[in-house]
């Protein structure tokens, strides 16, 4: 392949490739067939694989729950939930069954299911179309939680998700769907649970994922400092080692996410840094996050979301402290 | 036409074996004498396991247990209607049905002893583990039945749930999905009249539970759930339709003669007179009269069955106790993911006091 693709096209081409490669892959969700998905992420798949691509009823608990049964019969369900906030209607199926069926049956029943869903803010959408609940999913043992930040990452990580023997929540930053193109190699499976060092540096470590990685890179471009940028790519299992090694080297760290601050993933990441790199820290770790408020409607959305300015200011504070 | 009737629906009810033990020969399923006796033995095994489990729980040797006393006909009759490769998708009260399949009583006891071993699915069995959250598993059965249809397999999924579950949105979603996709699924609602303490009339204004199929565009039928031959017949027919992609909701009208679980005291919310009334309609008694009348069940056969059941369950209790004594707590770390993530490796090591901190 190695085409220059947008993220939404990377989703589509990856699903197409996995449908082609493996007859057990089935793709379903609301409006994903005839309409090709509300973001067109599944456009053309129904025509190409009419026996394994399905429009589903508007029933999120149903979409998640039937996956348990499909998987039991040997299929690999790849479901789309139209927006992440609507996955709350299927959260009970996720937490009560999908995530724990392997452990509660001691591995005799498994659920190799992928649930893709657009997440995060920045597209001026309706209320409840902009949430970032990655920490909530990461808090459910048994789930793997993935957030790509580029088209190539999307293809590589989604390939790995579909092939994973365990359920994967695949959170696609809506804002990045069409924001840029990059080379996407064909059939390039990226390992789950491994972070990517986007930029190497010595002065400060910054951890950011999804659309916040882009804001972070915009911020670091403005700074005359040698900053190491880490994209964890997988929220659970988290690549603690890469983050901790980096912080041991730089002694300074900023963690960025658009989800609310309290009980967000930054708290977990900082706890791990405290456990494994505390004596290397030269200054407290800073979090740049969304606020502890429901994501506002879009007229106030920009005020909520961390942006390059806030991130840049945070980095400066941490760099300036002795 | 400004006003016209555009759709009409009826719900049929079936009974094959009447309360007095007489049978409607036109409707009687063609089961051999051996099959009839197997069915009887399965009901007796289920009853005895429940009785033993309740007393074990009272002695502190078992955790919370949900007996199905009074529901043996609904469970055994339906499980007997399944083919070997069909799927059973149970809730937490389906020990009677599970034992007809490949689940030995030892596993049921282990589960009630709080061990995941009890929810292991035997390698040659098509089953999902018991679902604790009410009404969640019919969706899994819709998925199984849909998955089998996608793969052009003849296998059918049979799922069990209760009257209370029909108030859950998931159950409607399951019926609806099954209808849309032609899932090879049979939904068996055991209407045992109580959801813990809540009576049916406080659960729904619907006249029957079978009619809940109508809104989803699938077939709905009611059967006397204390009539093992009726249940067998109705579920067999539903399974055959399901093989062709036509799902059915079967309402088996029965009565939970015992407590919801061992943590429940039914005397708080119902009269003893009502329980007595249902004791007279007991599904095992009714079937026994029928078998006796047919000359299949004499005192000797009954005694042989009782002894076999007694010793099987005693063995199962011994084996479950032995498994509990061997229990390895560190096992909890081993099956969360196919491959243990580093976080879990570290926590498992800390649990074994191998690390230098608590996780």
XYZ file of C-alpha atoms in Angstrom:
681
model
C 0.000 0.000 0.000
C 2.291 2.765 1.334
C -0.280 5.263 0.115
C -0.615 8.711 1.573
C -3.817 8.383 3.568
C -5.902 10.339 6.019
C -6.741 8.619 9.307
C -10.301 7.832 8.250
C -8.960 6.222 5.080
C -6.430 4.256 7.093
C -9.304 2.824 9.157
C -11.160 1.823 6.022
C -8.190 0.296 4.227
C -7.164 -1.630 7.337
C -10.658 -3.068 7.771
C -10.713 -3.949 4.093
C -7.362 -5.712 4.400
C -8.427 -7.651 7.503
C -11.767 -8.659 5.927
C -9.778 -9.894 2.932
C -7.155 -11.708 4.989
C -9.408 -13.435 7.509
C -12.863 -14.878 6.757
C -13.743 -14.802 10.449
C -13.723 -10.978 10.587
C -17.202 -9.435 10.685
C -17.771 -5.676 10.709
C -20.996 -4.152 12.021
C -22.419 -1.028 13.596
C -24.934 1.737 13.120
C -24.956 3.176 9.578
C -21.657 1.524 8.715
C -22.983 -0.403 5.727
C -25.051 1.401 3.147
C -24.004 4.843 4.387
C -20.388 3.792 4.925
C -20.394 5.179 8.467
C -21.171 8.710 9.611
C -17.481 9.549 9.089
C -17.264 7.271 6.004
C -14.731 5.086 7.786
C -16.347 1.940 6.399
C -17.300 3.233 2.948
C -17.343 0.529 0.293
C -16.913 -2.380 2.695
C -20.521 -3.594 2.475
C -20.290 -3.742 -1.317
C -16.994 -5.618 -1.130
C -17.967 -8.059 1.652
C -21.772 -8.229 1.721
C -21.807 -11.402 3.830
C -19.610 -10.015 6.610
C -20.466 -6.319 6.852
C -23.741 -5.380 8.533
C -25.776 -2.336 9.380
C -26.999 -2.881 12.925
C -30.072 -1.721 14.799
C -29.575 1.419 16.912
C -28.756 -0.461 20.094
C -25.325 -0.024 21.629
C -25.731 -2.616 24.389
C -26.823 -4.959 21.634
C -23.833 -4.159 19.457
C -21.443 -4.889 22.323
C -23.393 -7.859 23.686
C -23.825 -9.782 20.442
C -20.063 -9.560 20.036
C -19.667 -11.976 22.936
C -21.777 -14.521 21.083
C -20.205 -13.915 17.674
C -16.765 -14.403 19.204
C -17.875 -17.596 20.944
C -18.703 -19.103 17.553
C -15.190 -18.369 16.307
C -15.766 -15.051 14.555
C -13.780 -11.845 15.102
C -16.308 -9.073 15.630
C -15.211 -5.563 14.725
C -17.964 -3.225 15.865
C -18.301 0.495 15.457
C -19.996 2.613 18.096
C -20.950 5.815 16.339
C -19.595 8.142 19.048
C -17.736 7.179 22.188
C -20.363 8.667 24.506
C -22.907 6.210 23.144
C -20.708 3.354 24.272
C -21.936 4.227 27.773
C -25.147 2.442 26.750
C -23.072 -0.684 26.159
C -20.664 -0.195 29.041
C -22.386 -2.798 31.187
C -21.921 -5.462 28.515
C -18.302 -4.391 28.235
C -17.526 -4.520 31.943
C -19.750 -7.462 32.871
C -18.953 -9.795 29.984
C -16.611 -8.720 27.189
C -13.735 -7.818 29.486
C -13.998 -10.676 31.941
C -15.230 -13.697 30.036
C -11.676 -14.974 29.599
C -10.808 -14.756 33.292
C -14.140 -15.984 34.634
C -13.957 -19.086 32.440
C -10.209 -19.526 32.962
C -9.499 -19.014 29.301
C -12.066 -21.511 28.012
C -14.163 -18.739 26.436
C -12.560 -15.620 24.981
C -13.764 -12.475 23.255
C -11.379 -11.290 20.540
C -13.569 -8.306 19.733
C -12.563 -4.842 18.553
C -14.804 -1.894 19.317
C -13.884 1.141 17.261
C -15.317 4.481 18.206
C -14.640 8.114 17.341
C -13.681 10.003 20.477
C -12.548 13.389 21.712
C -13.367 16.979 20.915
C -12.428 19.586 18.417
C -14.946 19.132 15.620
C -17.695 21.373 17.001
C -20.122 18.471 17.182
C -23.316 18.118 19.176
C -23.422 17.591 22.911
C -22.052 14.200 24.022
C -20.053 13.737 20.811
C -16.705 14.867 22.244
C -15.902 12.819 25.363
C -12.612 11.115 26.211
C -13.227 8.184 28.524
C -9.958 6.299 27.971
C -9.229 6.195 31.705
C -12.637 4.630 32.344
C -11.995 1.848 29.850
C -8.456 1.379 31.181
C -9.971 0.823 34.625
C -11.757 -2.315 33.431
C -9.403 -5.314 33.766
C -9.375 -7.435 30.631
C -9.664 -4.593 28.139
C -6.902 -3.255 25.933
C -7.303 0.461 25.206
C -5.688 1.952 22.113
C -5.535 5.548 20.858
C -3.784 6.196 17.550
C -2.473 9.678 16.756
C -1.752 9.404 13.039
C -2.896 7.537 9.929
C 0.069 5.134 10.025
C -0.450 4.410 13.705
C -4.129 3.863 13.008
C -3.429 1.230 10.371
C -0.750 -0.560 12.370
C -2.597 -0.536 15.666
C -6.011 -1.379 14.197
C -4.426 -4.345 12.420
C -3.050 -5.504 15.756
C -6.392 -4.864 17.484
C -8.365 -6.965 15.009
C -5.821 -9.775 15.347
C -5.612 -9.538 19.136
C -6.869 -12.521 21.143
C -8.435 -10.074 23.628
C -11.029 -7.312 23.413
C -9.703 -3.937 22.294
C -11.311 -0.522 22.676
C -9.993 1.440 19.724
C -10.507 5.161 20.246
C -10.187 7.185 17.052
C -9.586 10.915 17.593
C -12.387 12.414 15.529
C -10.478 15.608 15.071
C -7.647 13.811 13.268
C -9.827 11.815 10.871
C -9.226 14.206 7.989
C -6.631 16.579 9.363
C -3.551 15.299 7.574
C -2.166 12.599 5.310
C 0.895 10.445 5.735
C 2.517 7.375 4.254
C 0.753 4.288 5.513
C 2.634 1.052 4.901
C 0.536 -1.977 3.956
C 0.065 -4.813 6.450
C 2.257 -3.178 9.055
C 1.108 -4.500 12.426
C 2.257 -2.324 15.315
C 2.626 -4.017 18.697
C 0.012 -3.161 21.320
C 1.472 -1.996 24.619
C 4.464 -0.215 23.090
C 4.901 3.537 23.109
C 6.470 5.521 20.297
C 9.173 8.083 20.936
C 8.014 10.739 18.513
C 10.913 13.117 19.218
C 14.004 12.391 21.261
C 15.280 14.964 23.726
C 17.203 15.538 26.932
C 15.509 18.462 28.710
C 11.939 17.327 29.358
C 9.604 14.392 28.675
C 6.099 15.055 27.439
C 3.496 12.304 27.171
C 0.480 12.908 24.921
C -1.865 10.815 22.806
C -4.632 11.176 20.250
C -5.279 14.682 19.058
C -3.282 16.086 21.983
C -0.109 14.770 20.380
C -0.619 17.181 17.522
C -1.185 20.095 19.886
C 1.907 19.047 21.790
C 4.059 18.974 18.665
C 2.741 22.407 17.754
C 3.825 23.592 21.212
C 7.279 22.021 21.182
C 7.931 23.490 17.732
C 7.698 26.926 19.373
C 10.206 26.120 22.098
C 13.919 26.300 22.022
C 14.387 23.222 24.183
C 15.337 19.608 23.642
C 12.073 17.850 24.397
C 11.313 14.128 24.273
C 7.777 13.491 23.049
C 6.200 10.123 23.846
C 2.987 8.819 22.342
C 1.928 5.820 24.452
C -0.443 4.607 21.687
C -1.810 1.991 24.066
C -3.406 3.351 27.231
C -3.712 -0.124 28.745
C -1.384 -1.959 28.935
C 0.699 1.181 29.321
C 4.348 1.139 28.242
C 5.617 2.272 31.634
C 9.200 1.392 30.827
C 9.561 3.828 27.921
C 8.047 6.666 29.938
C 10.072 5.936 33.062
C 13.353 5.598 31.171
C 12.728 8.907 29.492
C 11.956 10.675 32.761
C 15.052 9.206 34.385
C 16.980 10.831 31.565
C 15.252 14.228 31.487
C 14.164 14.640 35.140
C 11.175 16.719 34.014
C 7.798 15.675 32.722
C 4.469 16.996 31.469
C 1.477 14.765 30.751
C -1.285 15.988 28.450
C -4.790 14.710 27.886
C -8.128 16.179 26.923
C -10.097 14.056 29.388
C -11.049 15.617 32.746
C -8.204 15.997 35.204
C -9.432 14.016 38.216
C -8.820 10.286 37.843
C -7.560 10.863 34.313
C -4.699 8.789 32.905
C -2.199 11.515 33.800
C -2.721 10.613 37.442
C -1.803 6.984 36.734
C 1.191 7.918 34.624
C 2.484 10.271 37.308
C 1.984 7.582 39.953
C 4.153 5.239 37.911
C 6.786 7.919 37.455
C 6.710 8.455 41.227
C 7.166 4.732 41.824
C 9.995 4.226 39.367
C 11.678 7.564 38.722
C 11.008 9.696 41.812
C 14.672 10.253 42.690
C 15.420 11.361 39.145
C 12.814 14.114 39.158
C 14.094 17.648 39.380
C 10.668 19.202 39.721
C 7.046 18.077 40.125
C 5.356 16.612 37.072
C 2.728 18.853 35.516
C -0.616 17.821 33.994
C -2.256 19.739 31.159
C -5.759 18.333 30.889
C -9.411 19.010 30.346
C -11.220 20.415 33.363
C -13.508 18.520 35.754
C -16.577 19.724 33.905
C -18.801 17.997 31.383
C -17.342 18.793 27.964
C -19.154 22.055 27.111
C -21.251 22.496 24.006
C -19.166 23.579 21.085
C -19.437 27.331 21.601
C -17.241 26.845 24.690
C -15.400 23.722 23.560
C -12.175 25.516 22.645
C -12.033 26.940 26.151
C -12.114 23.404 27.547
C -9.651 21.605 25.314
C -5.948 21.885 26.045
C -4.243 23.609 23.119
C -0.699 24.352 22.023
C -0.626 27.567 24.094
C -1.582 25.836 27.346
C 0.837 23.022 26.650
C 3.636 25.427 25.804
C 3.005 27.392 29.003
C 3.075 24.152 31.016
C 6.343 23.065 29.457
C 7.893 26.477 30.200
C 6.828 26.285 33.852
C 8.395 22.877 34.268
C 11.571 23.872 32.422
C 11.924 27.088 34.432
C 11.624 25.421 37.850
C 14.827 24.591 39.633
C -59.928 3.785 4.800
C -59.470 6.284 7.607
C -59.547 3.543 10.250
C -58.731 -0.100 9.780
C -57.148 -2.944 11.674
C -53.758 -3.435 10.087
C -52.237 -6.139 12.274
C -53.521 -8.761 14.670
C -51.637 -11.029 16.984
C -52.455 -14.027 19.081
C -50.451 -15.935 21.655
C -50.884 -19.678 21.811
C -50.448 -21.739 24.945
C -49.512 -25.421 24.954
C -49.915 -28.170 27.525
C -49.173 -31.825 26.808
C -49.040 -33.376 30.238
C -51.893 -32.241 32.480
C -51.603 -31.790 36.239
C -53.270 -35.152 36.839
C -50.605 -36.934 34.801
C -52.751 -37.558 31.734
C -51.268 -36.786 28.358
C -52.618 -35.344 25.144
C -51.601 -38.145 22.789
C -51.827 -35.921 19.698
C -49.262 -33.543 21.110
C -47.048 -36.015 22.971
C -43.481 -35.935 21.660
C -42.026 -39.193 20.371
C -39.574 -40.001 23.120
C -38.448 -43.557 23.781
C -38.944 -45.179 27.174
C -35.250 -44.756 27.919
C -35.364 -41.089 26.957
C -38.374 -40.549 29.192
C -36.571 -42.177 32.090
C -33.407 -40.138 31.386
C -35.544 -37.044 31.524
C -37.004 -38.106 34.853
C -33.574 -38.870 36.255
C -32.273 -35.471 35.129
C -35.152 -33.784 36.982
C -34.467 -35.813 40.100
C -30.732 -35.020 39.877
C -31.500 -31.326 39.568
C -33.857 -31.388 42.553
C -31.414 -33.298 44.698
C -28.482 -31.057 43.808
C -30.528 -28.013 44.810
C -31.550 -29.614 48.106
C -28.004 -30.633 48.944
C -26.668 -27.221 47.879
C -29.121 -25.395 50.149
C -28.066 -27.486 53.146
C -24.379 -27.057 52.313
C -24.906 -23.317 52.146
C -26.665 -23.397 55.518
C -23.634 -25.149 56.965
C -21.338 -22.473 55.535
C -19.755 -24.745 52.939
C -21.212 -22.981 49.916
C -21.712 -19.355 48.952
C -24.948 -17.866 47.685
C -26.873 -20.393 45.606
C -29.941 -19.958 43.393
C -32.105 -23.105 43.508
C -34.454 -23.964 40.660
C -36.806 -26.168 42.680
C -40.106 -26.279 40.816
C -38.516 -25.354 37.481
C -37.066 -28.744 36.586
C -39.547 -29.421 33.800
C -38.862 -26.085 32.104
C -35.104 -26.593 32.257
C -34.739 -30.313 31.659
C -37.434 -30.486 28.980
C -35.816 -27.670 27.015
C -32.253 -28.942 27.408
C -33.355 -32.368 26.184
C -34.694 -30.716 23.036
C -31.221 -29.511 22.042
C -28.845 -31.273 19.676
C -25.362 -32.030 20.867
C -23.765 -29.083 19.050
C -26.401 -26.534 20.006
C -25.418 -23.799 22.435
C -26.691 -23.302 25.948
C -26.556 -19.717 27.210
C -27.668 -19.743 30.852
C -28.391 -17.308 33.637
C -27.448 -18.176 37.228
C -30.307 -20.610 37.947
C -29.806 -23.104 35.143
C -28.051 -25.979 36.885
C -30.932 -28.286 35.955
C -30.457 -27.572 32.242
C -26.665 -27.437 32.393
C -26.409 -30.914 33.885
C -28.418 -32.330 30.987
C -25.591 -31.037 28.809
C -21.899 -31.539 29.576
C -21.636 -29.588 32.835
C -21.046 -31.953 35.758
C -22.529 -31.091 39.181
C -18.981 -30.631 40.491
C -18.600 -27.485 38.352
C -21.885 -26.059 39.609
C -20.787 -26.572 43.190
C -17.359 -25.087 42.525
C -18.960 -21.983 41.076
C -21.121 -21.714 44.203
C -17.952 -22.123 46.263
C -16.650 -18.969 44.589
C -14.226 -20.632 42.207
C -13.787 -19.667 38.545
C -13.135 -23.353 37.884
C -16.891 -23.775 38.126
C -17.432 -21.519 35.094
C -14.936 -23.328 32.905
C -16.570 -24.613 29.751
C -15.725 -28.246 28.926
C -13.730 -28.491 25.689
C -16.422 -30.428 23.831
C -19.333 -28.290 25.014
C -21.022 -25.361 23.306
C -21.948 -23.225 26.277
C -21.380 -19.820 27.786
C -20.835 -19.373 31.528
C -23.727 -18.396 33.834
C -24.579 -14.703 33.547
C -25.073 -12.982 36.874
C -26.409 -9.581 35.675
C -30.085 -10.104 34.921
C -31.052 -10.205 31.260
C -27.593 -9.644 29.793
C -27.037 -13.091 28.279
C -29.870 -13.166 25.700
C -27.737 -10.756 23.671
C -24.902 -13.262 23.736
C -27.307 -15.916 22.514
C -28.475 -13.597 19.740
C -24.804 -13.194 18.810
C -24.186 -16.938 18.873
C -27.270 -17.619 16.760
C -26.290 -14.852 14.348
C -22.686 -16.077 14.196
C -23.829 -19.600 13.376
C -26.083 -18.210 10.641
C -23.189 -16.192 9.166
C -21.141 -19.385 9.068
C -23.972 -21.455 7.550
C -23.879 -23.792 10.518
C -27.041 -25.571 11.681
C -26.274 -24.948 15.373
C -28.841 -23.120 17.452
C -28.422 -21.131 20.671
C -30.892 -21.649 23.513
C -30.811 -18.999 26.215
C -32.539 -18.973 29.578
C -33.778 -16.004 31.558
C -36.596 -15.141 33.933
C -39.686 -12.971 34.075
C -37.779 -10.106 35.705
C -35.266 -10.072 32.854
C -37.989 -9.147 30.371
C -37.998 -5.682 31.937
C -34.356 -5.219 30.954
C -33.678 -3.297 27.749
C -31.015 -5.830 26.768
C -33.651 -8.538 26.399
C -35.632 -6.451 23.957
C -32.443 -5.597 22.078
C -31.647 -9.307 21.891
C -35.078 -10.229 20.486
C -34.829 -7.370 18.025
C -31.297 -8.234 16.860
C -32.339 -11.857 16.448
C -35.287 -10.843 14.305
C -33.267 -8.471 12.126
C -30.425 -10.903 11.499
C -32.394 -14.162 11.436
C -30.376 -15.401 14.381
C -30.597 -19.145 15.065
C -31.686 -18.497 18.614
C -34.418 -19.662 20.961
C -35.199 -17.418 23.918
C -36.634 -19.352 26.831
C -38.215 -17.175 29.479
C -38.988 -19.136 32.622
C -41.793 -17.101 34.084
C -41.498 -18.311 37.669
C -43.748 -15.448 38.895
C -41.162 -13.750 41.067
C -38.094 -11.606 40.496
C -36.730 -11.945 44.015
C -39.813 -10.467 45.710
C -41.367 -8.634 42.789
C -44.522 -10.220 41.450
C -45.223 -10.379 37.768
C -47.975 -7.767 37.977
C -45.439 -5.310 39.382
C -42.991 -6.238 36.648
C -45.150 -5.610 33.613
C -48.628 -4.693 32.496
C -48.337 -7.205 29.655
C -50.814 -10.066 29.760
C -48.196 -12.601 28.713
C -44.424 -12.456 28.422
C -44.545 -14.396 25.155
C -46.135 -11.370 23.508
C -42.908 -9.431 23.989
C -41.751 -11.258 20.862
C -44.369 -9.500 18.769
C -42.755 -6.067 18.902
C -39.503 -7.607 17.693
C -41.249 -9.367 14.818
C -40.436 -12.881 15.984
C -42.614 -15.780 17.126
C -43.828 -15.959 20.705
C -45.499 -18.900 22.393
C -46.401 -19.958 25.913
C -46.102 -23.423 27.355
C -46.972 -24.919 30.690
C -43.526 -24.813 32.238
C -44.302 -27.552 34.741
C -45.103 -29.934 31.920
C -41.848 -31.497 30.796
C -43.372 -33.039 27.675
C -44.971 -29.756 26.647
C -41.722 -27.872 27.144
C -39.839 -30.508 25.164
C -42.314 -30.289 22.321
C -42.549 -26.513 22.114
C -38.793 -25.961 22.450
C -38.020 -28.718 19.916
C -40.250 -26.994 17.406
C -38.712 -23.620 18.201
C -35.218 -25.060 17.752
C -36.104 -26.490 14.368
C -37.473 -23.119 13.260
C -34.350 -21.442 14.588
C -32.198 -23.710 12.405
C -33.915 -22.019 9.470
C -33.251 -18.554 10.861
C -36.561 -17.987 12.636
C -36.019 -17.134 16.303
C -38.726 -17.730 18.916
C -39.476 -16.458 22.396
C -40.923 -19.256 24.516
C -42.568 -18.347 27.799
C -42.583 -21.319 30.156
C -45.084 -20.641 32.910
C -43.744 -22.123 36.124
C -43.224 -21.311 39.787
C -40.091 -20.809 41.833
C -41.035 -23.022 44.753
C -37.935 -22.162 46.711
C -36.086 -18.957 47.549
C -34.588 -16.592 44.950
C -31.207 -17.434 46.401
C -30.066 -18.749 49.749
C -29.904 -15.098 50.869
C -33.626 -14.644 50.355
C -36.614 -15.359 52.613
C -39.802 -15.712 50.543
C -42.037 -15.769 53.650
C -41.559 -11.987 53.761
C -43.421 -11.468 50.505
C -45.691 -14.463 49.851
C -48.118 -16.723 51.660
C -47.428 -20.339 52.530
C -50.834 -21.213 51.046
C -49.615 -20.113 47.637
C -46.520 -22.262 47.951
C -48.673 -25.238 48.953
C -50.821 -24.729 45.906
C -47.753 -24.964 43.678
C -46.375 -27.934 45.563
C -49.405 -29.824 44.293
C -48.461 -28.806 40.759
C -44.869 -29.946 41.126
C -43.356 -30.897 37.761
C -41.586 -34.010 39.039
C -44.677 -35.405 40.733
C -46.721 -34.902 37.602
C -44.172 -36.622 35.387
C -43.784 -39.434 37.898
C -47.511 -40.174 37.802
C -47.346 -40.274 34.017
C -44.383 -42.661 33.992
C -46.017 -44.884 36.607
C -49.227 -44.996 34.604
C -47.221 -46.016 31.557
C -45.620 -48.778 33.589
C -42.145 -47.335 33.197
C -41.439 -46.466 36.789
C -41.804 -49.002 39.557
C -40.494 -48.758 43.106
C -37.292 -50.542 42.209
C -36.450 -48.280 39.271
C -37.230 -45.240 41.398
C -34.942 -46.475 44.159
C -32.129 -47.223 41.689
C -32.384 -43.730 40.227
C -32.472 -42.120 43.659
C -29.395 -44.044 44.786
C -27.466 -43.200 41.611
C -28.338 -39.522 41.901
C -27.429 -39.491 45.578
C -24.022 -41.025 45.030
C -23.223 -38.836 41.984
C -23.935 -35.715 43.972
C -22.028 -36.945 46.997
C -19.043 -37.613 44.706
C -19.395 -34.178 43.145
C -19.394 -32.560 46.581
C -16.239 -34.457 47.532
C -14.478 -33.477 44.324
C -15.511 -29.838 44.618
C -14.279 -29.732 48.214
C -10.979 -31.260 47.124
C -10.626 -28.682 44.356
C -11.275 -25.918 46.879
C -8.557 -27.278 49.114
C -6.139 -27.160 46.163
C -7.122 -23.651 45.122
C -4.233 -21.474 43.990
C -5.087 -17.820 44.643
C -2.391 -16.622 42.204
C -4.510 -18.110 39.442
C -6.460 -14.831 39.367
C -3.579 -13.224 37.459
C -3.277 -15.888 34.788
C -6.351 -15.577 32.622
C -7.043 -11.860 32.390
C -5.255 -11.555 29.042
C -3.908 -14.121 26.582
C -0.471 -12.683 27.332
C 0.155 -11.173 30.748
C 0.893 -7.430 30.457
C 3.911 -6.078 32.400
C 1.662 -4.385 35.001
C 0.054 -7.696 35.826
C 3.366 -9.551 35.846
C 4.603 -7.089 38.419
C 1.455 -7.354 40.528
C 1.569 -11.148 40.366
C 5.196 -11.113 41.490
C 4.370 -8.756 44.347
C 1.516 -11.032 45.359
C 4.023 -13.878 45.587
C 6.228 -11.553 47.705
C 8.837 -11.565 44.980
C 8.947 -7.862 44.205
C 10.241 -5.040 46.359
C 6.827 -3.413 46.682
C 3.111 -4.046 46.639
C 2.495 -4.191 42.885
